[in-house]
């Protein structure tokens, strides 16, 4: 019956004429609702909004058809066009060139001790980062593409007057990282719709008034099996347990044992190729924060230090294989990996979670 009603009234707003014409694309795609018009005139007038009802007519393809993927996930191209950041928003040094020059210059520098003013700015950048991550997480559902999640992240970020830090950072093409199932980290948002049972990590970083915030979480899509749920829960606990040990005098190399002990106890492994990092006016700087036991991380935790902990925990082996896009890191055995991340400020007595 709904179809009959729809076919009787012109889909153009402010027109209630009898509708006898149907949009030809809607006919092809079997779309009834809102596809009927009284005249060519109304059809043309409405085209700008109407066309969004149509499924994308772009042909989707795997850009790496000869690559030996380690698991079932595939890249689904074309990537959407580069998103625009308004002129009014303050941008990091790499936004045009792709090269974070200030980060290269600071290599080998000591861990920055942030003053009150810098801490205040970091709190703002991190609050925005948290808000954007929560907005993105709420959009997670079966059928949404990771590109659509990227659009939501991008818009929520610029709405808050911030720049999405990943965009063109070392040429990264999108505004956040989306890492599905066997992808450990740095997945590029693309045209793949989320499927029932996926686990999805969304990694959001925002640059605001000269400072970066960084946070990520892993979310369940529809019905995830028990091992997947346990992997995600254990990873969250790994981060929480490491954060609980952050206080002045602790050694940066000690967090790894806490994380690895908890992961191993639950039958999981810890990624070694990627680590947490200092963060402030620079997206990534000293210290390196490794997530595995017996690491050689340098440095003592001091008040005013700001850094991330972001353990990546795997169902099977911890080794990674890079996709030919030079970003996406997948597990070597194709089994799933989860991650959680916070930006942390060391206080006189302990820690403040900024994100
Ligand atoms: N938030 C990610 C991290 O700390 C960085 C993503 S940068 C990107 O590892 F360029 F890869 F997006
Ligand atoms: Co990070």
CSV table of C-alpha atoms in Angstrom, one decimal, residues 53-330:
chain,number,residue,atom,x,y,z
A,53,UNK,CA,18.3,8.2,-2.6
A,54,UNK,CA,20.2,6.3,-5.3
A,55,UNK,CA,22.8,3.7,-4.5
A,56,UNK,CA,26.3,4.9,-5.5
A,57,UNK,CA,26.7,4.3,-9.2
A,58,UNK,CA,30.5,4.3,-8.8
A,59,UNK,CA,32.0,0.9,-9.5
A,60,UNK,CA,33.6,-0.6,-6.4
A,61,UNK,CA,36.9,-2.5,-6.7
A,62,UNK,CA,39.8,-4.1,-4.9
A,63,UNK,CA,42.9,-1.9,-5.7
A,64,UNK,CA,45.3,-4.8,-4.8
A,65,UNK,CA,43.9,-7.8,-6.6
A,66,UNK,CA,47.2,-9.7,-6.6
A,67,UNK,CA,48.1,-9.0,-3.0
A,68,UNK,CA,48.1,-12.0,-0.6
A,69,UNK,CA,45.7,-10.7,2.0
A,70,UNK,CA,46.2,-12.4,5.4
A,71,UNK,CA,42.5,-12.7,6.2
A,72,UNK,CA,39.1,-12.2,4.6
A,73,UNK,CA,39.1,-8.3,4.7
A,74,UNK,CA,39.6,-6.5,1.4
A,75,UNK,CA,40.2,-2.8,0.5
A,76,UNK,CA,37.1,-1.5,-1.2
A,77,UNK,CA,37.9,1.5,-3.5
A,78,UNK,CA,37.5,4.1,-4.8
A,79,UNK,CA,38.4,6.2,-1.8
A,80,UNK,CA,36.2,9.3,-1.5
A,81,UNK,CA,37.6,12.7,-2.4
A,82,UNK,CA,39.8,14.5,0.1
A,83,UNK,CA,37.7,16.3,2.6
A,84,UNK,CA,38.0,20.0,3.0
A,85,UNK,CA,39.0,21.9,6.2
A,86,UNK,CA,37.8,25.5,6.3
A,87,UNK,CA,40.4,28.3,6.1
A,88,UNK,CA,39.4,29.6,9.5
A,89,UNK,CA,40.7,26.4,11.2
A,90,UNK,CA,44.3,26.3,12.5
A,91,UNK,CA,46.2,23.6,10.8
A,92,UNK,CA,49.4,21.5,11.6
A,93,UNK,CA,52.6,22.0,9.6
A,94,UNK,CA,52.0,18.9,7.4
A,95,UNK,CA,48.5,19.7,6.2
A,96,UNK,CA,49.7,20.7,2.7
A,97,UNK,CA,53.1,19.0,2.3
A,98,UNK,CA,52.2,15.7,4.1
A,99,UNK,CA,55.5,16.0,6.0
A,100,UNK,CA,55.4,16.7,9.8
A,101,UNK,CA,58.6,18.8,9.7
A,102,UNK,CA,58.5,19.9,13.4
A,103,UNK,CA,58.3,16.2,14.4
A,104,UNK,CA,61.5,15.4,12.4
A,105,UNK,CA,63.3,18.3,14.0
A,106,UNK,CA,62.4,17.2,17.5
A,107,UNK,CA,63.7,13.7,17.1
A,108,UNK,CA,66.0,12.8,19.9
A,109,UNK,CA,64.7,15.6,22.1
A,110,UNK,CA,63.9,15.0,25.8
A,111,UNK,CA,60.3,14.3,27.0
A,112,UNK,CA,58.5,17.6,27.2
A,113,UNK,CA,57.3,18.8,30.6
A,114,UNK,CA,54.1,20.8,29.9
A,115,UNK,CA,53.4,24.0,31.8
A,116,UNK,CA,49.9,25.0,33.0
A,117,UNK,CA,49.1,26.9,29.8
A,118,UNK,CA,50.0,23.9,27.7
A,119,UNK,CA,48.1,21.5,29.9
A,120,UNK,CA,45.0,23.7,29.6
A,121,UNK,CA,45.3,23.6,25.8
A,122,UNK,CA,45.8,19.8,25.9
A,123,UNK,CA,42.7,19.4,28.0
A,124,UNK,CA,40.7,21.2,25.3
A,125,UNK,CA,42.1,19.3,22.4
A,126,UNK,CA,41.6,16.0,24.2
A,127,UNK,CA,38.0,16.9,25.2
A,128,UNK,CA,37.2,17.5,21.6
A,129,UNK,CA,38.9,14.3,20.6
A,130,UNK,CA,36.7,12.4,23.1
A,131,UNK,CA,33.5,14.1,21.9
A,132,UNK,CA,34.3,13.2,18.3
A,133,UNK,CA,35.2,9.6,19.1
A,134,UNK,CA,31.9,9.2,21.0
A,135,UNK,CA,29.9,10.7,18.1
A,136,UNK,CA,31.7,8.3,15.6
A,137,UNK,CA,31.1,5.3,18.0
A,138,UNK,CA,27.3,6.0,18.1
A,139,UNK,CA,27.2,5.8,14.3
A,140,UNK,CA,28.5,2.2,14.2
A,141,UNK,CA,25.9,-0.2,12.8
A,142,UNK,CA,25.6,-2.9,10.2
A,143,UNK,CA,25.7,-1.5,6.7
A,144,UNK,CA,27.4,1.9,7.4
A,145,UNK,CA,30.7,2.3,5.4
A,146,UNK,CA,33.9,3.3,7.2
A,147,UNK,CA,34.1,6.2,4.7
A,148,UNK,CA,30.8,7.4,6.1
A,149,UNK,CA,32.2,7.2,9.6
A,150,UNK,CA,35.2,9.2,8.4
A,151,UNK,CA,32.8,11.9,7.1
A,152,UNK,CA,31.1,12.0,10.5
A,153,UNK,CA,34.5,12.3,12.3
A,154,UNK,CA,35.6,15.0,9.9
A,155,UNK,CA,32.4,17.1,10.3
A,156,UNK,CA,32.3,16.7,14.1
A,157,UNK,CA,35.9,17.8,14.2
A,158,UNK,CA,35.7,20.9,12.1
A,159,UNK,CA,32.4,21.8,13.8
A,160,UNK,CA,34.4,22.2,16.9
A,161,UNK,CA,37.0,24.3,15.3
A,162,UNK,CA,39.6,21.6,15.2
A,163,UNK,CA,41.7,19.9,12.4
A,164,UNK,CA,41.5,16.1,12.1
A,165,UNK,CA,45.2,15.3,12.8
A,166,UNK,CA,45.5,12.1,10.6
A,167,UNK,CA,44.5,14.1,7.4
A,168,UNK,CA,47.6,14.2,5.3
A,169,UNK,CA,49.9,13.2,8.2
A,170,UNK,CA,52.6,11.5,6.3
A,171,UNK,CA,50.1,11.5,3.4
A,172,UNK,CA,47.4,9.6,5.3
A,173,UNK,CA,44.4,10.2,3.1
A,174,UNK,CA,41.5,10.4,5.6
A,175,UNK,CA,40.5,12.1,8.8
A,176,UNK,CA,40.6,9.0,11.1
A,177,UNK,CA,41.7,5.4,11.1
A,178,UNK,CA,39.2,2.6,10.9
A,179,UNK,CA,40.6,-0.9,11.6
A,180,UNK,CA,38.3,-3.8,11.1
A,181,UNK,CA,38.8,-7.4,12.5
A,182,UNK,CA,42.4,-8.5,11.4
A,183,UNK,CA,43.5,-4.9,10.9
A,184,UNK,CA,45.8,-4.0,13.9
A,185,UNK,CA,45.8,-0.2,13.2
A,186,UNK,CA,45.9,2.6,10.6
A,187,UNK,CA,43.1,1.2,8.4
A,188,UNK,CA,42.0,3.7,5.8
A,189,UNK,CA,38.2,4.5,5.7
A,190,UNK,CA,36.8,3.2,2.5
A,191,UNK,CA,33.6,1.9,0.9
A,192,UNK,CA,33.2,-1.4,2.8
A,193,UNK,CA,30.0,-1.6,4.7
A,194,UNK,CA,30.3,-2.9,8.3
A,195,UNK,CA,29.1,-6.5,8.6
A,196,UNK,CA,27.3,-8.3,11.4
A,197,UNK,CA,30.0,-9.7,13.7
A,198,UNK,CA,32.8,-7.3,12.8
A,199,UNK,CA,34.9,-5.5,15.4
A,200,UNK,CA,35.8,-2.0,14.5
A,201,UNK,CA,38.5,0.3,15.9
A,202,UNK,CA,38.0,4.0,15.4
A,203,UNK,CA,41.1,6.1,16.1
A,204,UNK,CA,40.4,9.8,16.4
A,205,UNK,CA,42.9,12.6,16.8
A,206,UNK,CA,42.1,16.3,16.9
A,207,UNK,CA,44.4,19.4,16.5
A,208,UNK,CA,43.1,22.4,18.3
A,209,UNK,CA,44.8,25.7,19.1
A,210,UNK,CA,48.2,24.1,18.3
A,211,UNK,CA,47.8,20.9,20.3
A,212,UNK,CA,46.8,17.3,19.4
A,213,UNK,CA,44.6,14.9,21.3
A,214,UNK,CA,44.5,11.2,20.5
A,215,UNK,CA,42.1,8.4,21.5
A,216,UNK,CA,40.6,5.2,20.1
A,217,UNK,CA,38.2,2.5,21.0
A,218,UNK,CA,37.0,-0.8,19.5
A,219,UNK,CA,33.3,-1.4,18.9
A,220,UNK,CA,31.1,-4.4,18.3
A,221,UNK,CA,29.1,-4.5,15.1
A,222,UNK,CA,25.9,-6.4,15.6
A,223,UNK,CA,26.4,-9.8,17.1
A,224,UNK,CA,30.1,-10.6,17.8
A,225,UNK,CA,31.1,-14.1,18.9
A,226,UNK,CA,32.3,-14.7,22.5
A,227,UNK,CA,36.0,-14.8,21.6
A,228,UNK,CA,35.7,-11.4,19.8
A,229,UNK,CA,33.9,-9.9,22.8
A,230,UNK,CA,36.6,-11.3,25.2
A,231,UNK,CA,39.3,-9.9,22.9
A,232,UNK,CA,37.8,-6.4,23.0
A,233,UNK,CA,37.1,-6.6,26.8
A,234,UNK,CA,40.6,-7.8,27.6
A,235,UNK,CA,42.2,-5.1,25.5
A,236,UNK,CA,40.2,-2.4,27.3
A,237,UNK,CA,41.3,-3.9,30.6
A,238,UNK,CA,45.0,-3.9,29.5
A,239,UNK,CA,44.8,-0.2,28.9
A,240,UNK,CA,43.0,0.4,32.2
A,241,UNK,CA,45.6,-1.6,34.2
A,242,UNK,CA,48.5,0.2,32.6
A,243,UNK,CA,46.9,3.6,33.3
A,244,UNK,CA,46.5,2.6,36.9
A,245,UNK,CA,50.3,2.3,37.1
A,246,UNK,CA,51.0,5.8,35.8
A,247,UNK,CA,52.5,8.0,38.4
A,248,UNK,CA,55.7,10.1,38.9
A,249,UNK,CA,58.7,7.8,39.3
A,250,UNK,CA,57.3,4.9,37.3
A,251,UNK,CA,59.5,3.8,34.4
A,252,UNK,CA,58.1,4.0,30.9
A,253,UNK,CA,59.4,0.5,30.2
A,254,UNK,CA,57.2,-1.0,33.0
A,255,UNK,CA,53.8,-0.6,31.4
A,256,UNK,CA,54.5,-3.4,28.9
A,257,UNK,CA,54.7,-6.2,31.5
A,258,UNK,CA,51.3,-5.2,33.0
A,259,UNK,CA,49.7,-5.3,29.5
A,260,UNK,CA,51.4,-8.5,28.3
A,261,UNK,CA,50.7,-10.4,31.6
A,262,UNK,CA,46.9,-9.6,31.3
A,263,UNK,CA,46.8,-10.4,27.5
A,264,UNK,CA,48.7,-13.6,27.9
A,265,UNK,CA,46.6,-14.8,30.9
A,266,UNK,CA,43.5,-14.5,28.5
A,267,UNK,CA,45.2,-16.4,25.7
A,268,UNK,CA,46.0,-13.3,23.5
A,269,UNK,CA,49.2,-11.7,22.2
A,270,UNK,CA,50.6,-8.2,22.2
A,271,UNK,CA,51.6,-6.2,19.1
A,272,UNK,CA,55.3,-5.1,19.2
A,273,UNK,CA,55.6,-3.0,16.0
A,274,UNK,CA,53.5,0.0,17.2
A,275,UNK,CA,53.7,1.9,20.4
A,276,UNK,CA,52.2,4.7,22.5
A,277,UNK,CA,53.9,8.1,22.2
A,278,UNK,CA,54.3,11.5,23.6
A,279,UNK,CA,51.8,14.0,22.3
A,280,UNK,CA,51.5,17.8,22.6
A,281,UNK,CA,52.2,20.4,19.9
A,282,UNK,CA,53.6,17.4,18.1
A,283,UNK,CA,51.3,14.5,17.1
A,284,UNK,CA,54.0,11.9,17.9
A,285,UNK,CA,57.1,12.5,20.0
A,286,UNK,CA,59.1,11.2,23.0
A,287,UNK,CA,58.6,9.0,24.9
A,288,UNK,CA,58.0,5.7,23.1
A,289,UNK,CA,55.6,3.6,25.2
A,290,UNK,CA,55.9,-0.1,24.3
A,291,UNK,CA,53.1,-2.5,25.2
A,292,UNK,CA,55.1,-5.7,25.7
A,293,UNK,CA,57.2,-7.0,28.6
A,294,UNK,CA,61.0,-6.7,28.7
A,295,UNK,CA,61.0,-3.7,26.4
A,296,UNK,CA,63.8,-1.1,26.4
A,297,UNK,CA,61.6,2.1,26.6
A,298,UNK,CA,63.6,5.0,27.9
A,299,UNK,CA,62.5,7.5,30.6
A,300,UNK,CA,61.0,8.0,34.0
A,301,UNK,CA,57.4,9.3,34.3
A,302,UNK,CA,57.4,12.9,35.6
A,303,UNK,CA,54.6,15.4,36.3
A,304,UNK,CA,53.7,17.4,33.2
A,305,UNK,CA,54.5,14.6,30.8
A,306,UNK,CA,51.7,13.9,28.3
A,307,UNK,CA,51.6,10.6,26.4
A,308,UNK,CA,49.4,7.8,25.0
A,309,UNK,CA,49.0,4.2,25.9
A,310,UNK,CA,47.3,2.3,23.1
A,311,UNK,CA,47.8,-1.5,23.4
A,312,UNK,CA,46.9,-3.6,20.3
A,313,UNK,CA,46.0,-7.2,21.4
A,314,UNK,CA,45.6,-10.2,19.0
A,315,UNK,CA,43.6,-13.4,19.0
A,316,UNK,CA,46.5,-15.2,17.3
A,317,UNK,CA,50.1,-14.1,16.4
A,318,UNK,CA,51.2,-10.5,17.1
A,319,UNK,CA,53.2,-10.1,13.8
A,320,UNK,CA,51.8,-7.7,11.2
A,321,UNK,CA,51.8,-7.5,7.4
A,322,UNK,CA,51.4,-4.2,5.7
A,323,UNK,CA,48.9,-3.7,2.9
A,324,UNK,CA,50.2,-2.2,-0.4
A,325,UNK,CA,48.6,1.1,0.7
A,326,UNK,CA,51.5,1.4,3.1
A,327,UNK,CA,49.3,2.1,6.0
A,328,UNK,CA,46.9,-0.7,6.8
A,329,UNK,CA,48.6,-3.2,9.3
A,330,UNK,CA,46.9,-6.6,9.4
